[in-house]
PDB file of C-alpha atoms in Angstrom:
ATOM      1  CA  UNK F  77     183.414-103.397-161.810  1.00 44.00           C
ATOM      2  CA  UNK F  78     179.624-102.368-160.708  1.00 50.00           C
ATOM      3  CA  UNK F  79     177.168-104.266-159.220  1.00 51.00           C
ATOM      4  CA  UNK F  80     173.671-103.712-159.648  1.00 57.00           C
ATOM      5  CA  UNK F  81     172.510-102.064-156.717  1.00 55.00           C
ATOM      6  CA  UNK F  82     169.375-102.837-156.303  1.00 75.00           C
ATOM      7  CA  UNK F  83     166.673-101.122-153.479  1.00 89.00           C
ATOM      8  CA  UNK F  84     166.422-101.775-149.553  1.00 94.00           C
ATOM      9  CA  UNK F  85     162.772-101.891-147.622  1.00 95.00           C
ATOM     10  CA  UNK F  86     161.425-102.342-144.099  1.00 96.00           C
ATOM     11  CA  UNK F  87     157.785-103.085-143.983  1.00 95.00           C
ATOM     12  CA  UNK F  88     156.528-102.635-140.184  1.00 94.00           C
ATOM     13  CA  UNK F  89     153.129-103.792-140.481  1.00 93.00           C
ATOM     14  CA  UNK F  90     151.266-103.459-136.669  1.00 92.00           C
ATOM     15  CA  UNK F  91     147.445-104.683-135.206  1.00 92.00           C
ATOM     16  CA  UNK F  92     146.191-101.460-134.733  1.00 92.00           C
ATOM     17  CA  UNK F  93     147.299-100.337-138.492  1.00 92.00           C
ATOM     18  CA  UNK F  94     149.696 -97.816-137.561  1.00 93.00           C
ATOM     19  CA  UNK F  95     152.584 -99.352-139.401  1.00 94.00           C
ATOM     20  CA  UNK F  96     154.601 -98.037-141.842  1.00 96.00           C
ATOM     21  CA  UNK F  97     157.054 -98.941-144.650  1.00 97.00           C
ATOM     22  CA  UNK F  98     160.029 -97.394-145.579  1.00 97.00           C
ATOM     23  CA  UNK F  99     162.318 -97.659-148.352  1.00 96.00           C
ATOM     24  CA  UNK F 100     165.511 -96.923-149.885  1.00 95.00           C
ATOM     25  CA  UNK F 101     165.889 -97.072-154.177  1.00 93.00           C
ATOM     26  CA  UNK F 102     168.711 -96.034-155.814  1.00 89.00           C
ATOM     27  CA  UNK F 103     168.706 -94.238-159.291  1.00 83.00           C
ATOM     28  CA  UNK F 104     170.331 -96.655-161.798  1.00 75.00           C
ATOM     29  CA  UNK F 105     173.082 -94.066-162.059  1.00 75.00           C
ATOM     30  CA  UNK F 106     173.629 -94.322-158.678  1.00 71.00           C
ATOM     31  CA  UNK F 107     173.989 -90.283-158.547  1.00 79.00           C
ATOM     32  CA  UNK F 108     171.117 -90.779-155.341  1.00 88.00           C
ATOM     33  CA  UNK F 109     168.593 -92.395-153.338  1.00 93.00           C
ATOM     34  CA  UNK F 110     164.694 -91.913-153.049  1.00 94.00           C
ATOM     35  CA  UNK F 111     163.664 -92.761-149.659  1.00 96.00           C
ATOM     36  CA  UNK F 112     160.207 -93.393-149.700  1.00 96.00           C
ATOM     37  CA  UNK F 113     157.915 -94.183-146.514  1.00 97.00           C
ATOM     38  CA  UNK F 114     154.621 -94.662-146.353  1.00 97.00           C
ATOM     39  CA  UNK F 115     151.870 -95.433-143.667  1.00 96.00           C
ATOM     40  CA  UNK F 116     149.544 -98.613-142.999  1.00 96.00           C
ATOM     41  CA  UNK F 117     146.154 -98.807-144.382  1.00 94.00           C
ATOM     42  CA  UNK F 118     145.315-102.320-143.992  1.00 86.00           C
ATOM     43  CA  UNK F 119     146.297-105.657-142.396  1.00 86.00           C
ATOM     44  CA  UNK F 120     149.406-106.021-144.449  1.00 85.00           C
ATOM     45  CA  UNK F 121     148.491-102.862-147.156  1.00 92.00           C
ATOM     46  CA  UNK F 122     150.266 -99.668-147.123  1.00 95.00           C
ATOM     47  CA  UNK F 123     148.995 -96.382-148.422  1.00 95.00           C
ATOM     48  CA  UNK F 124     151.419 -95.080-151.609  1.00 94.00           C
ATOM     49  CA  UNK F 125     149.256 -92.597-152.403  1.00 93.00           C
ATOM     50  CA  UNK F 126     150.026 -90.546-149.349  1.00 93.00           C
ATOM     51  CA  UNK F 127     153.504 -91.439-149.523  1.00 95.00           C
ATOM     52  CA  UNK F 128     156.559 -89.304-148.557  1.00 95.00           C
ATOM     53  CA  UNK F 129     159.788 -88.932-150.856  1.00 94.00           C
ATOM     54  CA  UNK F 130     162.833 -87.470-150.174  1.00 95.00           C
ATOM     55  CA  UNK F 131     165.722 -87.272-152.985  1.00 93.00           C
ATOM     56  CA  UNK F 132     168.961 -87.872-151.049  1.00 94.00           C
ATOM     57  CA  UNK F 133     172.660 -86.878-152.680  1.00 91.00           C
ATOM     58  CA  UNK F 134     175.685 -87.686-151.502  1.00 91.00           C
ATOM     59  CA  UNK F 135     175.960 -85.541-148.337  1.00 93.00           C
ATOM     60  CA  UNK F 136     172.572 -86.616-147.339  1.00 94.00           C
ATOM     61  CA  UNK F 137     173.731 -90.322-147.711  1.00 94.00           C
ATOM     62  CA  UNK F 138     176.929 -90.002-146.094  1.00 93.00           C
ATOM     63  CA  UNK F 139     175.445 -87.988-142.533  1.00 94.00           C
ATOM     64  CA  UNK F 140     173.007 -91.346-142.542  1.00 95.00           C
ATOM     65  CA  UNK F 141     175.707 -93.517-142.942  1.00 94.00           C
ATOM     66  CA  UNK F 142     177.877 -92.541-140.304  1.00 93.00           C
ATOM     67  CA  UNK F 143     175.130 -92.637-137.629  1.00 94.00           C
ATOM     68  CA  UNK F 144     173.867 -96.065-139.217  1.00 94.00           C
ATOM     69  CA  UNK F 145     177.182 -97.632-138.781  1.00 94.00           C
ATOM     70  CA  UNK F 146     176.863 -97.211-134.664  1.00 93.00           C
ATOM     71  CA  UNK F 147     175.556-101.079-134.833  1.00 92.00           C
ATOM     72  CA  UNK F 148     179.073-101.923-136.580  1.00 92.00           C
ATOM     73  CA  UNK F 149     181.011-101.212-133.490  1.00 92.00           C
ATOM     74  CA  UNK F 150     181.758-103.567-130.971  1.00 92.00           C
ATOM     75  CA  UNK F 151     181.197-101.249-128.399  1.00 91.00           C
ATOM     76  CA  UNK F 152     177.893-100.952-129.924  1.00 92.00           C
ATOM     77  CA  UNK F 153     177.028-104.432-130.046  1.00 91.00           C
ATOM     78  CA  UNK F 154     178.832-105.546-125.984  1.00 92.00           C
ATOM     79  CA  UNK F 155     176.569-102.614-124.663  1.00 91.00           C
ATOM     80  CA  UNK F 156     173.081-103.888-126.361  1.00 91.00           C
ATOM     81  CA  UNK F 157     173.657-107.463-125.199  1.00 90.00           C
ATOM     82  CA  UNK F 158     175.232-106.835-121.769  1.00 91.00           C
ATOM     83  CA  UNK F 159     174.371-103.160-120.539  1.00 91.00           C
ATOM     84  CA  UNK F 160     170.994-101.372-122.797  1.00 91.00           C
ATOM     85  CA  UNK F 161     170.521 -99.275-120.202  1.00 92.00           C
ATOM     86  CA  UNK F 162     174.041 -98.070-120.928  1.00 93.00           C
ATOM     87  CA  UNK F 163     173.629 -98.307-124.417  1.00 92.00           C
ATOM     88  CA  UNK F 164     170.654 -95.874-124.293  1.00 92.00           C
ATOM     89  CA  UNK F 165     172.663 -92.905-122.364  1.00 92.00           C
ATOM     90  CA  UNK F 166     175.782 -93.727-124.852  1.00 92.00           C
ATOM     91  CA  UNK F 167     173.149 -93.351-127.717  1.00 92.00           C
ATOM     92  CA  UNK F 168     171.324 -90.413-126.073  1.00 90.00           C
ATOM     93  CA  UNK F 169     175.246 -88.684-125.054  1.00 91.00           C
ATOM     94  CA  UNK F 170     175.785 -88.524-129.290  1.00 91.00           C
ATOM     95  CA  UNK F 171     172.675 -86.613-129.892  1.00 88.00           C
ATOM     96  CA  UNK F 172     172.648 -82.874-131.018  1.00 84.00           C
ATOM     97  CA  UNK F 173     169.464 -81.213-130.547  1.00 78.00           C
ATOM     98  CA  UNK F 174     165.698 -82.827-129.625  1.00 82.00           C
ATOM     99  CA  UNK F 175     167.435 -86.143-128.618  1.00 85.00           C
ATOM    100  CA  UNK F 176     168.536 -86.608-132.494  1.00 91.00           C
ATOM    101  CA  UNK F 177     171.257 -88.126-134.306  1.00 93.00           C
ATOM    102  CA  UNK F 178     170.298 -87.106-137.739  1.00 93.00           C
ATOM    103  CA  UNK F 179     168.198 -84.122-138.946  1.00 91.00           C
ATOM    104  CA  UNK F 180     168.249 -83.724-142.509  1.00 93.00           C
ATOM    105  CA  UNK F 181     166.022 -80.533-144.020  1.00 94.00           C
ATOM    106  CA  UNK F 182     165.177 -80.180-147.415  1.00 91.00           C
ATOM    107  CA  UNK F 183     163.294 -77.256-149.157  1.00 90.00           C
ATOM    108  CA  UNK F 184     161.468 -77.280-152.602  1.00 85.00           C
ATOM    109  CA  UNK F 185     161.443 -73.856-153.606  1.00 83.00           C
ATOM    110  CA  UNK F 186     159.236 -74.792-156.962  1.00 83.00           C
ATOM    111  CA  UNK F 187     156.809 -77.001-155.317  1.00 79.00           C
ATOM    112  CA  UNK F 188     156.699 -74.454-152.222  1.00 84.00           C
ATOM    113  CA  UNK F 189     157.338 -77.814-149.820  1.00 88.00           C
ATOM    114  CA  UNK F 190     159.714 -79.264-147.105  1.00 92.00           C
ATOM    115  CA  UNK F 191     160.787 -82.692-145.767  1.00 95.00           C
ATOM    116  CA  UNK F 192     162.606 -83.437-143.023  1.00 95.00           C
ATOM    117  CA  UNK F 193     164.305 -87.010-142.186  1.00 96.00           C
ATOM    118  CA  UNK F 194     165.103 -87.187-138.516  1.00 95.00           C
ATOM    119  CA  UNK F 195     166.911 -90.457-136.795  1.00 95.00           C
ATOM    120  CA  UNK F 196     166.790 -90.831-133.114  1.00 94.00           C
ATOM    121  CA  UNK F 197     168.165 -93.951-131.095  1.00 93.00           C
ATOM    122  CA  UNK F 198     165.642 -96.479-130.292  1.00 92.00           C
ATOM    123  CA  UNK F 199     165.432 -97.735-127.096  1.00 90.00           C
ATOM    124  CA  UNK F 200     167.187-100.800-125.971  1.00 88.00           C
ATOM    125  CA  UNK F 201     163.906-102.137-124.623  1.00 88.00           C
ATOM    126  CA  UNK F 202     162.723-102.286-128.036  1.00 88.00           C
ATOM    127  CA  UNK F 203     166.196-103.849-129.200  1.00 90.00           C
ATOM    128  CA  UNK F 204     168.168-100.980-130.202  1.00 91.00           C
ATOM    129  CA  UNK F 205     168.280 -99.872-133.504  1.00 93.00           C
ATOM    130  CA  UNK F 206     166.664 -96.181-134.529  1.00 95.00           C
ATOM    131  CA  UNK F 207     163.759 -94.491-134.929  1.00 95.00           C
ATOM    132  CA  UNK F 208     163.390 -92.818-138.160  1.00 96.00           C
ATOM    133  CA  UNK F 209     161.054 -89.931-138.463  1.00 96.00           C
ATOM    134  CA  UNK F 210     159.979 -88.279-142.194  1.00 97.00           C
ATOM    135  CA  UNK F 211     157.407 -85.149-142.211  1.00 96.00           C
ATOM    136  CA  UNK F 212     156.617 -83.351-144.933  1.00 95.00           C
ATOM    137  CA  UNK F 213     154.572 -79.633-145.374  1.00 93.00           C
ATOM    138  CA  UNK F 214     153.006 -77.800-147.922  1.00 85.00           C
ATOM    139  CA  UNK F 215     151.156 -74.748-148.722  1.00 81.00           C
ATOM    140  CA  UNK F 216     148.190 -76.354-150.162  1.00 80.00           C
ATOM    141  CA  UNK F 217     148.098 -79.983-148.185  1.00 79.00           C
ATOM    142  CA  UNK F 218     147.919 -81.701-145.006  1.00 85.00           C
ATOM    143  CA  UNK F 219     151.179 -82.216-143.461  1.00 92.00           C
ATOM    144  CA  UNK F 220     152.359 -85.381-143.322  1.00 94.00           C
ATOM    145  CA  UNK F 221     154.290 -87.379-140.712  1.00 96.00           C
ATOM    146  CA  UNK F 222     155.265 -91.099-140.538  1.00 97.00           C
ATOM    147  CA  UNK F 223     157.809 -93.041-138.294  1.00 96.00           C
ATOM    148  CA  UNK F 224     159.375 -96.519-138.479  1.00 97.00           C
ATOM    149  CA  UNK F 225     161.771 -98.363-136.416  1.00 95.00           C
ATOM    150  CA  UNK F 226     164.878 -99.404-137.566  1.00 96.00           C
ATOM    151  CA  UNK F 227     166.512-102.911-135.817  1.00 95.00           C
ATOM    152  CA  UNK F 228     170.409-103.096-135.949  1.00 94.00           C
ATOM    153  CA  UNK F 229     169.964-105.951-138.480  1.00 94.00           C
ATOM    154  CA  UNK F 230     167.806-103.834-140.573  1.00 96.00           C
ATOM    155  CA  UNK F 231     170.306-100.701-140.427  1.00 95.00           C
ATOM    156  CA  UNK F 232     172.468-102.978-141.662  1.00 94.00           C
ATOM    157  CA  UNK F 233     170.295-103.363-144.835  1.00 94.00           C
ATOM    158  CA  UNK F 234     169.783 -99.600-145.182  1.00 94.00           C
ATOM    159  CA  UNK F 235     173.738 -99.261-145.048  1.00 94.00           C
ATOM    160  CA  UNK F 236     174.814-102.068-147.575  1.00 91.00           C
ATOM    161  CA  UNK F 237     172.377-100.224-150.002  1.00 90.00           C
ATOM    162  CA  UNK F 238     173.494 -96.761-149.645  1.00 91.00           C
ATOM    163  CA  UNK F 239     177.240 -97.869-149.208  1.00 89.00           C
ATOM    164  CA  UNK F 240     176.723 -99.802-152.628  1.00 85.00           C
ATOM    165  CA  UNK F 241     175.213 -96.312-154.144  1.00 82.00           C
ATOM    166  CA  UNK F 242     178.138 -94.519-153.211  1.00 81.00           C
ATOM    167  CA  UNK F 243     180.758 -96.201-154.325  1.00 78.00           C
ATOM    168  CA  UNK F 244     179.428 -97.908-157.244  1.00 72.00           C
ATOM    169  CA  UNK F 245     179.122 -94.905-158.954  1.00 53.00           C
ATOM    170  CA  UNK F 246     180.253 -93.924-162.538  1.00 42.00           C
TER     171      UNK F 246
END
């Protein structure tokens, strides 16, 4: 039987307005996920207009879930409340290249543009979790660039939703 899935978001507001929001939506098919972030333009306000999207299928979903689900593990969760420091150079020994876990790249031929959504640990001192990093570039625009951190309880938010997309499908 299927569930409605229904969206995931993370809104990061900060004092100096450098915040950013970032969120997950499913299609009501479920056949992907529009991840969405965009950056602080006010107290509590973000800026939508100069939002980033990135259309995520199955693969895409499936490489985020299996670095998301690091705050599952128990070895995870013994070495952020006894040992961060450890934690950190576990994190840091499953990176590939640049310190990352995740580097997804995505080209739009017909709009002559590119996104890329890369996930790095964050550092125990700021509890764990990741550091999620979306740019985009175009021929005729600005690039664009916004980050957000990502708590364990939070990735656990992000998972449920993309877990439910998966296997809720038709």
């Amino acid at each position: 039987m299927k569930s409605p899935v229904t969206g995931f978001a993370v809104y990061k507001p900060t004092k100096s307005l450098k915040g950013s929001v970032i969120q997950f939506n499913p299609m009501s098919d479920y056949s992907c996920v529009f991840l969405e972030i965009a950056p602080q333009n006010g107290d509590n306000t973000f800026d939508f207009e100069t939002k980033i999207v990135m259309k995520m299928g199955q693969t895409d979903i499936l490489q985020i879930l299996d670095i998301l689900e690091l705050v599952r593990t128990a070895q995870y969760k013994e070495l952020l409340r006894r040992a961060p420091e450890e934690l950190d150079q576990w994190m840091a020994s499953l990176a590939v290249k640049d310190n990352s876990l995740v580097n997804l790249f995505h080209m739009d031929k017909k709009k002559n543009s590119s996104s890329v959504l890369n996930i790095k640990p964050n550092s125990s001192k700021y509890g764990g979790g990741f550091l999620l990093h979306v740019s985009k570039k175009t021929e005729d625009a600005k690039p664009l660039s916004y980050q957000i951190g990502i708590n364990p309880s939070e990735a656990l938010g992000i998972i449920y939703c993309l877990e439910k997309c998966l296997f809720n499908r038709v």
